[in-house]
Amino acid sequence: GAGVSQSPRYKVAKRGQDVALRCDPISGHVSLFWYQQALGQGPEFLTYFQNEAQLDKSGLPSDRFFAERPEGSVSTLKIQRTQQEDSAVYLCASSFLKTGGTSGTEAFFGQGTRLTVV
Amino acid sequence: RKEVEQDPGPFNVPEGATVAFNCTYSNSASQSFFWYRQDCRKEPKLLMSVYSSGNEDGRFTAQLNRASQYISLLIRDSKLSDSATYLCVVSPGGGRRALTFGSGTRLQVQP
C-alpha cells in the first residue's frame, strides 16, 4: 500500500510483558516519528529518525522504551516490562524531509497500534 | 505549561454556523504551523498548513500571529462531516524536527 502501515493494530499485553510495535513508512520517506496518544489527548512525541539515525529520543518516557530503524526503512518500537500507564495508541508518522527547515513538511500517520496493558 | 495549548471544547454548533478555534504556542523560535484533523479512532491527517500571510482553503481559513504566538482556524458554513478533533501543530525549529501537537479541540456539528 502507499500509506504508513503499522502492526499490530491492537495489542493486549499482561503487565511485565515485552512488546514490539512495527512501522512501515511510506517508501522513500527519510524522516520517521513515533508518537504516543492517550485517550482525549493529542499525540506526544517519543522519538525521531532520519534514515537509520535516531536524532531525537527526548520523548521516550523511560529506559523501558527503545526504538530502532536499522536499515532506514522499517522501524520497531519496543517496550519492556510493560506497565498499565503504557496503555495508549502508538502512532508512527513519516515525511519526505531530509535536511533543512521543516517549512511546509507534511507528516503522514499510520493508523496506530492500540496497546492495552492489563 | 504545554508547548501548544488549545481549548479542548467541545464546540457544539449547528450546521451552517461559523466557528473559530485558537491555539497558542510557547516557543517563539517555532518555524512551521499546521492544523491537523483527527476523526474518532483514526489517525491525524493534515488539514492545512498555516502561513504568516494567512491562507484559505475553501471554507477553512488559517491565520498566524507571530507577535502574539497564536494560530487560528475558522470554519465557515459548518457541515456535519466537519465533526472531528482539530489539532494545532507546531514545528519547534532550532534543529528539532518533530511536530509538537496540542491536545486538540473537539467540534461537533449538529443537524
PDB file of C-alpha atoms in Angstrom:
ATOM      1  CA  GLY A   1       0.000   0.000   0.000  1.00  0.00           C
ATOM      2  CA  ALA A   2       1.015   3.612  -0.387  1.00  0.00           C
ATOM      3  CA  GLY A   3       0.470   4.736   3.192  1.00  0.00           C
ATOM      4  CA  VAL A   4       2.204   4.234   6.528  1.00  0.00           C
ATOM      5  CA  SER A   5       1.462   0.785   7.825  1.00  0.00           C
ATOM      6  CA  GLN A   6       1.580  -0.237  11.474  1.00  0.00           C
ATOM      7  CA  SER A   7       1.221  -3.628  13.067  1.00  0.00           C
ATOM      8  CA  PRO A   8      -0.345  -4.998  15.060  1.00  0.00           C
ATOM      9  CA  ARG A   9      -3.411  -2.756  15.085  1.00  0.00           C
ATOM     10  CA  TYR A  10      -4.314  -3.943  18.564  1.00  0.00           C
ATOM     11  CA  LYS A  11      -2.169  -5.485  21.264  1.00  0.00           C
ATOM     12  CA  VAL A  12      -3.162  -6.658  24.716  1.00  0.00           C
ATOM     13  CA  ALA A  13      -0.209  -7.310  26.985  1.00  0.00           C
ATOM     14  CA  LYS A  14      -0.012  -8.542  30.526  1.00  0.00           C
ATOM     15  CA  ARG A  15       1.822  -6.233  32.879  1.00  0.00           C
ATOM     16  CA  GLY A  16       5.514  -7.029  32.766  1.00  0.00           C
ATOM     17  CA  GLN A  17       5.416  -8.428  29.243  1.00  0.00           C
ATOM     18  CA  ASP A  18       7.635  -7.038  26.483  1.00  0.00           C
ATOM     19  CA  VAL A  19       6.011  -5.790  23.276  1.00  0.00           C
ATOM     20  CA  ALA A  20       7.286  -4.786  19.839  1.00  0.00           C
ATOM     21  CA  LEU A  21       5.375  -2.463  17.557  1.00  0.00           C
ATOM     22  CA  ARG A  22       6.225  -2.219  13.879  1.00  0.00           C
ATOM     23  CA  CYS A  23       6.036   0.679  11.464  1.00  0.00           C
ATOM     24  CA  ASP A  24       6.441   0.540   7.680  1.00  0.00           C
ATOM     25  CA  PRO A  25       6.812   4.131   6.474  1.00  0.00           C
ATOM     26  CA  ILE A  26       5.990   5.409   3.022  1.00  0.00           C
ATOM     27  CA  SER A  27       8.696   4.288   0.615  1.00  0.00           C
ATOM     28  CA  GLY A  28      11.397   6.904   0.214  1.00  0.00           C
ATOM     29  CA  HIS A  29      10.453   8.878   3.308  1.00  0.00           C
ATOM     30  CA  VAL A  30      13.539   9.871   5.191  1.00  0.00           C
ATOM     31  CA  SER A  31      12.031  11.027   8.464  1.00  0.00           C
ATOM     32  CA  LEU A  32      10.154   8.745  10.823  1.00  0.00           C
ATOM     33  CA  PHE A  33       8.482   9.709  14.074  1.00  0.00           C
ATOM     34  CA  TRP A  34       6.865   7.795  16.918  1.00  0.00           C
ATOM     35  CA  TYR A  35       4.132   9.366  18.999  1.00  0.00           C
ATOM     36  CA  GLN A  36       2.104   8.190  21.984  1.00  0.00           C
ATOM     37  CA  GLN A  37      -1.524   9.262  22.226  1.00  0.00           C
ATOM     38  CA  ALA A  38      -3.510   8.776  25.408  1.00  0.00           C
ATOM     39  CA  LEU A  39      -7.283   8.945  25.346  1.00  0.00           C
ATOM     40  CA  GLY A  40      -8.518  12.511  24.931  1.00  0.00           C
ATOM     41  CA  GLN A  41      -5.035  13.908  24.411  1.00  0.00           C
ATOM     42  CA  GLY A  42      -3.019  14.984  21.420  1.00  0.00           C
ATOM     43  CA  PRO A  43      -0.111  12.866  20.218  1.00  0.00           C
ATOM     44  CA  GLU A  44       3.017  13.206  22.394  1.00  0.00           C
ATOM     45  CA  PHE A  45       6.404  12.944  20.704  1.00  0.00           C
ATOM     46  CA  LEU A  46       8.532   9.929  21.564  1.00  0.00           C
ATOM     47  CA  THR A  47      11.414   9.732  19.099  1.00  0.00           C
ATOM     48  CA  TYR A  48      12.607  10.740  15.625  1.00  0.00           C
ATOM     49  CA  PHE A  49      14.756   9.055  12.978  1.00  0.00           C
ATOM     50  CA  GLN A  50      16.400  10.477   9.914  1.00  0.00           C
ATOM     51  CA  ASN A  51      17.164   7.414   7.840  1.00  0.00           C
ATOM     52  CA  GLU A  52      18.728   4.968  10.307  1.00  0.00           C
ATOM     53  CA  ALA A  53      19.971   7.632  12.700  1.00  0.00           C
ATOM     54  CA  GLN A  54      17.953   8.287  15.816  1.00  0.00           C
ATOM     55  CA  LEU A  55      18.361  12.048  16.097  1.00  0.00           C
ATOM     56  CA  ASP A  56      15.997  12.729  18.946  1.00  0.00           C
ATOM     57  CA  LYS A  57      14.763  10.394  21.638  1.00  0.00           C
ATOM     58  CA  SER A  58      13.957  13.029  24.203  1.00  0.00           C
ATOM     59  CA  GLY A  59      10.315  11.993  24.384  1.00  0.00           C
ATOM     60  CA  LEU A  60      10.866   8.384  25.412  1.00  0.00           C
ATOM     61  CA  PRO A  61       9.314   8.221  28.900  1.00  0.00           C
ATOM     62  CA  SER A  62      11.720   5.724  30.412  1.00  0.00           C
ATOM     63  CA  ASP A  63      14.537   3.361  29.600  1.00  0.00           C
ATOM     64  CA  ARG A  64      11.929   0.652  29.094  1.00  0.00           C
ATOM     65  CA  PHE A  65      11.208   2.248  25.718  1.00  0.00           C
ATOM     66  CA  PHE A  66      13.562   1.577  22.837  1.00  0.00           C
ATOM     67  CA  ALA A  67      13.233   2.281  19.122  1.00  0.00           C
ATOM     68  CA  GLU A  68      15.299   1.299  16.139  1.00  0.00           C
ATOM     69  CA  ARG A  69      15.342   1.710  12.384  1.00  0.00           C
ATOM     70  CA  PRO A  70      18.397  -0.321  11.379  1.00  0.00           C
ATOM     71  CA  GLU A  71      18.122  -0.036   7.603  1.00  0.00           C
ATOM     72  CA  GLY A  72      16.489   3.341   7.411  1.00  0.00           C
ATOM     73  CA  SER A  73      13.100   1.964   6.483  1.00  0.00           C
ATOM     74  CA  VAL A  74      11.030  -0.195   8.846  1.00  0.00           C
ATOM     75  CA  SER A  75      11.080   0.873  12.481  1.00  0.00           C
ATOM     76  CA  THR A  76      10.294  -1.019  15.655  1.00  0.00           C
ATOM     77  CA  LEU A  77       9.271   0.474  18.967  1.00  0.00           C
ATOM     78  CA  LYS A  78       9.924  -1.900  21.843  1.00  0.00           C
ATOM     79  CA  ILE A  79       8.526  -1.545  25.306  1.00  0.00           C
ATOM     80  CA  GLN A  80       9.988  -3.740  28.002  1.00  0.00           C
ATOM     81  CA  ARG A  81       8.222  -4.770  31.196  1.00  0.00           C
ATOM     82  CA  THR A  82       5.010  -3.010  30.187  1.00  0.00           C
ATOM     83  CA  GLN A  83       3.081  -1.082  32.820  1.00  0.00           C
ATOM     84  CA  GLN A  84      -0.566  -0.041  32.845  1.00  0.00           C
ATOM     85  CA  GLU A  85       0.389   3.576  32.195  1.00  0.00           C
ATOM     86  CA  ASP A  86       1.859   2.452  28.863  1.00  0.00           C
ATOM     87  CA  SER A  87      -1.672   1.809  27.594  1.00  0.00           C
ATOM     88  CA  ALA A  88      -2.184   4.200  24.682  1.00  0.00           C
ATOM     89  CA  VAL A  89      -2.265   4.399  20.917  1.00  0.00           C
ATOM     90  CA  TYR A  90       1.219   4.428  19.420  1.00  0.00           C
ATOM     91  CA  LEU A  91       1.338   6.377  16.178  1.00  0.00           C
ATOM     92  CA  CYS A  92       4.073   6.262  13.599  1.00  0.00           C
ATOM     93  CA  ALA A  93       4.485   9.047  11.041  1.00  0.00           C
ATOM     94  CA  SER A  94       6.829   9.571   8.137  1.00  0.00           C
ATOM     95  CA  SER A  95       7.759  12.518   5.970  1.00  0.00           C
ATOM     96  CA  PHE A  96       9.946  13.072   2.970  1.00  0.00           C
ATOM     97  CA  LEU A  97      12.049  15.825   4.517  1.00  0.00           C
ATOM     98  CA  LYS A  98      15.753  15.122   4.589  1.00  0.00           C
ATOM     99  CA  THR A  99      17.553  18.286   5.595  1.00  0.00           C
ATOM    100  CA  GLY A 100      16.928  21.931   6.077  1.00  0.00           C
ATOM    101  CA  GLY A 101      13.913  23.561   7.624  1.00  0.00           C
ATOM    102  CA  THR A 102      10.589  21.993   8.246  1.00  0.00           C
ATOM    103  CA  SER A 103       8.522  24.592   6.483  1.00  0.00           C
ATOM    104  CA  GLY A 104       5.553  23.022   4.821  1.00  0.00           C
ATOM    105  CA  THR A 105       6.522  19.493   5.742  1.00  0.00           C
ATOM    106  CA  GLU A 106       3.601  17.104   5.842  1.00  0.00           C
ATOM    107  CA  ALA A 107       3.818  14.103   8.122  1.00  0.00           C
ATOM    108  CA  PHE A 108       1.698  11.095   7.167  1.00  0.00           C
ATOM    109  CA  PHE A 109       0.450   8.951  10.003  1.00  0.00           C
ATOM    110  CA  GLY A 110      -0.273   5.265  10.241  1.00  0.00           C
ATOM    111  CA  GLN A 111      -3.468   4.075  11.852  1.00  0.00           C
ATOM    112  CA  GLY A 112      -1.638   3.330  15.062  1.00  0.00           C
ATOM    113  CA  THR A 113      -1.279   0.400  17.412  1.00  0.00           C
ATOM    114  CA  ARG A 114      -3.670   0.423  20.342  1.00  0.00           C
ATOM    115  CA  LEU A 115      -1.799  -1.086  23.291  1.00  0.00           C
ATOM    116  CA  THR A 116      -3.727  -2.184  26.347  1.00  0.00           C
ATOM    117  CA  VAL A 117      -1.759  -3.401  29.350  1.00  0.00           C
ATOM    118  CA  VAL A 118      -3.788  -5.497  31.772  1.00  0.00           C
TER     119      VAL A 118
ATOM    120  CA  ARG B   1       2.982  24.905  30.642  1.00  0.00           C
ATOM    121  CA  LYS B   2       2.435  22.874  27.495  1.00  0.00           C
ATOM    122  CA  GLU B   3       4.238  23.997  24.350  1.00  0.00           C
ATOM    123  CA  VAL B   4       0.993  24.143  22.383  1.00  0.00           C
ATOM    124  CA  GLU B   5      -2.291  24.932  24.111  1.00  0.00           C
ATOM    125  CA  GLN B   6      -5.820  24.622  22.805  1.00  0.00           C
ATOM    126  CA  ASP B   7      -9.280  24.897  24.257  1.00  0.00           C
ATOM    127  CA  PRO B   8     -10.446  21.259  24.403  1.00  0.00           C
ATOM    128  CA  GLY B   9     -14.074  22.161  23.728  1.00  0.00           C
ATOM    129  CA  PRO B  10     -16.333  20.554  22.768  1.00  0.00           C
ATOM    130  CA  PHE B  11     -17.709  23.167  20.458  1.00  0.00           C
ATOM    131  CA  ASN B  12     -21.283  22.240  19.599  1.00  0.00           C
ATOM    132  CA  VAL B  13     -22.529  24.229  16.624  1.00  0.00           C
ATOM    133  CA  PRO B  14     -25.455  23.920  14.224  1.00  0.00           C
ATOM    134  CA  GLU B  15     -24.951  23.159  10.568  1.00  0.00           C
ATOM    135  CA  GLY B  16     -24.122  26.280   8.618  1.00  0.00           C
ATOM    136  CA  ALA B  17     -22.535  28.061  11.550  1.00  0.00           C
ATOM    137  CA  THR B  18     -19.135  29.697  11.549  1.00  0.00           C
ATOM    138  CA  VAL B  19     -16.762  28.500  14.235  1.00  0.00           C
ATOM    139  CA  ALA B  20     -13.252  29.585  15.192  1.00  0.00           C
ATOM    140  CA  PHE B  21     -10.529  27.836  17.166  1.00  0.00           C
ATOM    141  CA  ASN B  22      -7.439  29.436  18.618  1.00  0.00           C
ATOM    142  CA  CYS B  23      -4.183  27.916  19.692  1.00  0.00           C
ATOM    143  CA  THR B  24      -1.168  29.413  21.452  1.00  0.00           C
ATOM    144  CA  TYR B  25       2.414  28.218  21.345  1.00  0.00           C
ATOM    145  CA  SER B  26       5.231  28.971  23.722  1.00  0.00           C
ATOM    146  CA  ASN B  27       8.361  28.620  21.587  1.00  0.00           C
ATOM    147  CA  SER B  28       8.986  31.875  19.748  1.00  0.00           C
ATOM    148  CA  ALA B  29      11.533  30.101  17.520  1.00  0.00           C
ATOM    149  CA  SER B  30       8.854  27.841  16.052  1.00  0.00           C
ATOM    150  CA  GLN B  31       9.097  27.705  12.300  1.00  0.00           C
ATOM    151  CA  SER B  32       6.116  25.926  10.826  1.00  0.00           C
ATOM    152  CA  PHE B  33       2.494  25.650  11.787  1.00  0.00           C
ATOM    153  CA  PHE B  34      -0.298  23.318  10.800  1.00  0.00           C
ATOM    154  CA  TRP B  35      -3.820  22.243  11.555  1.00  0.00           C
ATOM    155  CA  TYR B  36      -4.433  18.511  11.566  1.00  0.00           C
ATOM    156  CA  ARG B  37      -7.807  16.835  11.767  1.00  0.00           C
ATOM    157  CA  GLN B  38      -8.392  13.633  13.696  1.00  0.00           C
ATOM    158  CA  ASP B  39     -11.578  11.632  13.472  1.00  0.00           C
ATOM    159  CA  CYS B  40     -12.579   9.340  16.319  1.00  0.00           C
ATOM    160  CA  ARG B  41     -10.241   6.315  16.500  1.00  0.00           C
ATOM    161  CA  LYS B  42      -8.418   7.402  13.347  1.00  0.00           C
ATOM    162  CA  GLU B  43      -5.005   8.820  12.690  1.00  0.00           C
ATOM    163  CA  PRO B  44      -4.357  12.571  12.391  1.00  0.00           C
ATOM    164  CA  LYS B  45      -4.404  13.956   8.860  1.00  0.00           C
ATOM    165  CA  LEU B  46      -3.114  17.272   7.619  1.00  0.00           C
ATOM    166  CA  LEU B  47      -5.911  19.790   7.119  1.00  0.00           C
ATOM    167  CA  MET B  48      -3.792  22.767   6.144  1.00  0.00           C
ATOM    168  CA  SER B  49      -0.505  24.486   6.690  1.00  0.00           C
ATOM    169  CA  VAL B  50      -0.579  27.944   8.245  1.00  0.00           C
ATOM    170  CA  TYR B  51       1.380  30.750   6.606  1.00  0.00           C
ATOM    171  CA  SER B  52       2.311  34.144   8.002  1.00  0.00           C
ATOM    172  CA  SER B  53       0.152  35.883   5.426  1.00  0.00           C
ATOM    173  CA  GLY B  54      -2.839  33.738   6.298  1.00  0.00           C
ATOM    174  CA  ASN B  55      -4.329  31.215   3.936  1.00  0.00           C
ATOM    175  CA  GLU B  56      -7.670  29.932   2.862  1.00  0.00           C
ATOM    176  CA  ASP B  57      -8.809  26.578   1.541  1.00  0.00           C
ATOM    177  CA  GLY B  58     -12.475  26.557   0.668  1.00  0.00           C
ATOM    178  CA  ARG B  59     -14.456  27.000   3.870  1.00  0.00           C
ATOM    179  CA  PHE B  60     -11.319  26.916   6.015  1.00  0.00           C
ATOM    180  CA  THR B  61      -9.150  29.924   6.848  1.00  0.00           C
ATOM    181  CA  ALA B  62      -5.973  29.776   8.919  1.00  0.00           C
ATOM    182  CA  GLN B  63      -4.176  32.729  10.444  1.00  0.00           C
ATOM    183  CA  LEU B  64      -0.841  33.078  12.214  1.00  0.00           C
ATOM    184  CA  ASN B  65       0.078  35.866  14.608  1.00  0.00           C
ATOM    185  CA  ARG B  66       3.778  35.510  15.390  1.00  0.00           C
ATOM    186  CA  ALA B  67       3.891  38.528  17.698  1.00  0.00           C
ATOM    187  CA  SER B  68       1.234  37.064  19.972  1.00  0.00           C
ATOM    188  CA  GLN B  69       2.209  33.465  19.232  1.00  0.00           C
ATOM    189  CA  TYR B  70      -1.207  32.225  18.308  1.00  0.00           C
ATOM    190  CA  ILE B  71      -2.773  30.417  15.410  1.00  0.00           C
ATOM    191  CA  SER B  72      -6.409  30.355  14.450  1.00  0.00           C
ATOM    192  CA  LEU B  73      -8.683  28.229  12.309  1.00  0.00           C
ATOM    193  CA  LEU B  74     -12.000  29.497  11.015  1.00  0.00           C
ATOM    194  CA  ILE B  75     -14.575  27.143   9.546  1.00  0.00           C
ATOM    195  CA  ARG B  76     -17.444  28.700   7.630  1.00  0.00           C
ATOM    196  CA  ASP B  77     -20.735  27.046   6.736  1.00  0.00           C
ATOM    197  CA  SER B  78     -20.084  24.053   9.011  1.00  0.00           C
ATOM    198  CA  LYS B  79     -21.038  20.628   7.717  1.00  0.00           C
ATOM    199  CA  LEU B  80     -21.896  17.528   9.714  1.00  0.00           C
ATOM    200  CA  SER B  81     -18.772  15.979   8.238  1.00  0.00           C
ATOM    201  CA  ASP B  82     -16.621  18.645   9.898  1.00  0.00           C
ATOM    202  CA  SER B  83     -17.242  16.964  13.263  1.00  0.00           C
ATOM    203  CA  ALA B  84     -13.814  15.891  14.461  1.00  0.00           C
ATOM    204  CA  THR B  85     -10.956  16.924  16.713  1.00  0.00           C
ATOM    205  CA  TYR B  86      -8.758  19.679  15.327  1.00  0.00           C
ATOM    206  CA  LEU B  87      -5.131  19.549  16.377  1.00  0.00           C
ATOM    207  CA  CYS B  88      -2.911  22.610  16.363  1.00  0.00           C
ATOM    208  CA  VAL B  89       0.600  21.568  15.387  1.00  0.00           C
ATOM    209  CA  VAL B  90       3.887  23.423  15.603  1.00  0.00           C
ATOM    210  CA  SER B  91       7.314  22.574  14.307  1.00  0.00           C
ATOM    211  CA  PRO B  92       9.657  23.810  17.023  1.00  0.00           C
ATOM    212  CA  GLY B  93      12.642  24.644  14.833  1.00  0.00           C
ATOM    213  CA  GLY B  94      16.070  25.052  16.371  1.00  0.00           C
ATOM    214  CA  GLY B  95      17.146  21.744  14.889  1.00  0.00           C
ATOM    215  CA  ARG B  96      14.240  19.853  16.357  1.00  0.00           C
ATOM    216  CA  ARG B  97      12.290  18.206  13.581  1.00  0.00           C
ATOM    217  CA  ALA B  98       9.397  16.622  15.412  1.00  0.00           C
ATOM    218  CA  LEU B  99       5.962  18.147  15.239  1.00  0.00           C
ATOM    219  CA  THR B 100       4.504  19.236  18.583  1.00  0.00           C
ATOM    220  CA  PHE B 101       0.779  18.736  18.952  1.00  0.00           C
ATOM    221  CA  GLY B 102      -1.796  20.469  21.049  1.00  0.00           C
ATOM    222  CA  SER B 103      -4.373  18.339  22.834  1.00  0.00           C
ATOM    223  CA  GLY B 104      -6.979  19.165  20.236  1.00  0.00           C
ATOM    224  CA  THR B 105     -10.299  20.969  20.075  1.00  0.00           C
ATOM    225  CA  ARG B 106     -13.351  18.821  19.592  1.00  0.00           C
ATOM    226  CA  LEU B 107     -16.004  20.069  17.184  1.00  0.00           C
ATOM    227  CA  GLN B 108     -19.492  18.594  16.995  1.00  0.00           C
ATOM    228  CA  VAL B 109     -21.694  19.934  14.217  1.00  0.00           C
ATOM    229  CA  GLN B 110     -25.335  19.229  14.841  1.00  0.00           C
ATOM    230  CA  PRO B 111     -28.198  18.993  12.339  1.00  0.00           C
TER     231      PRO B 111
END
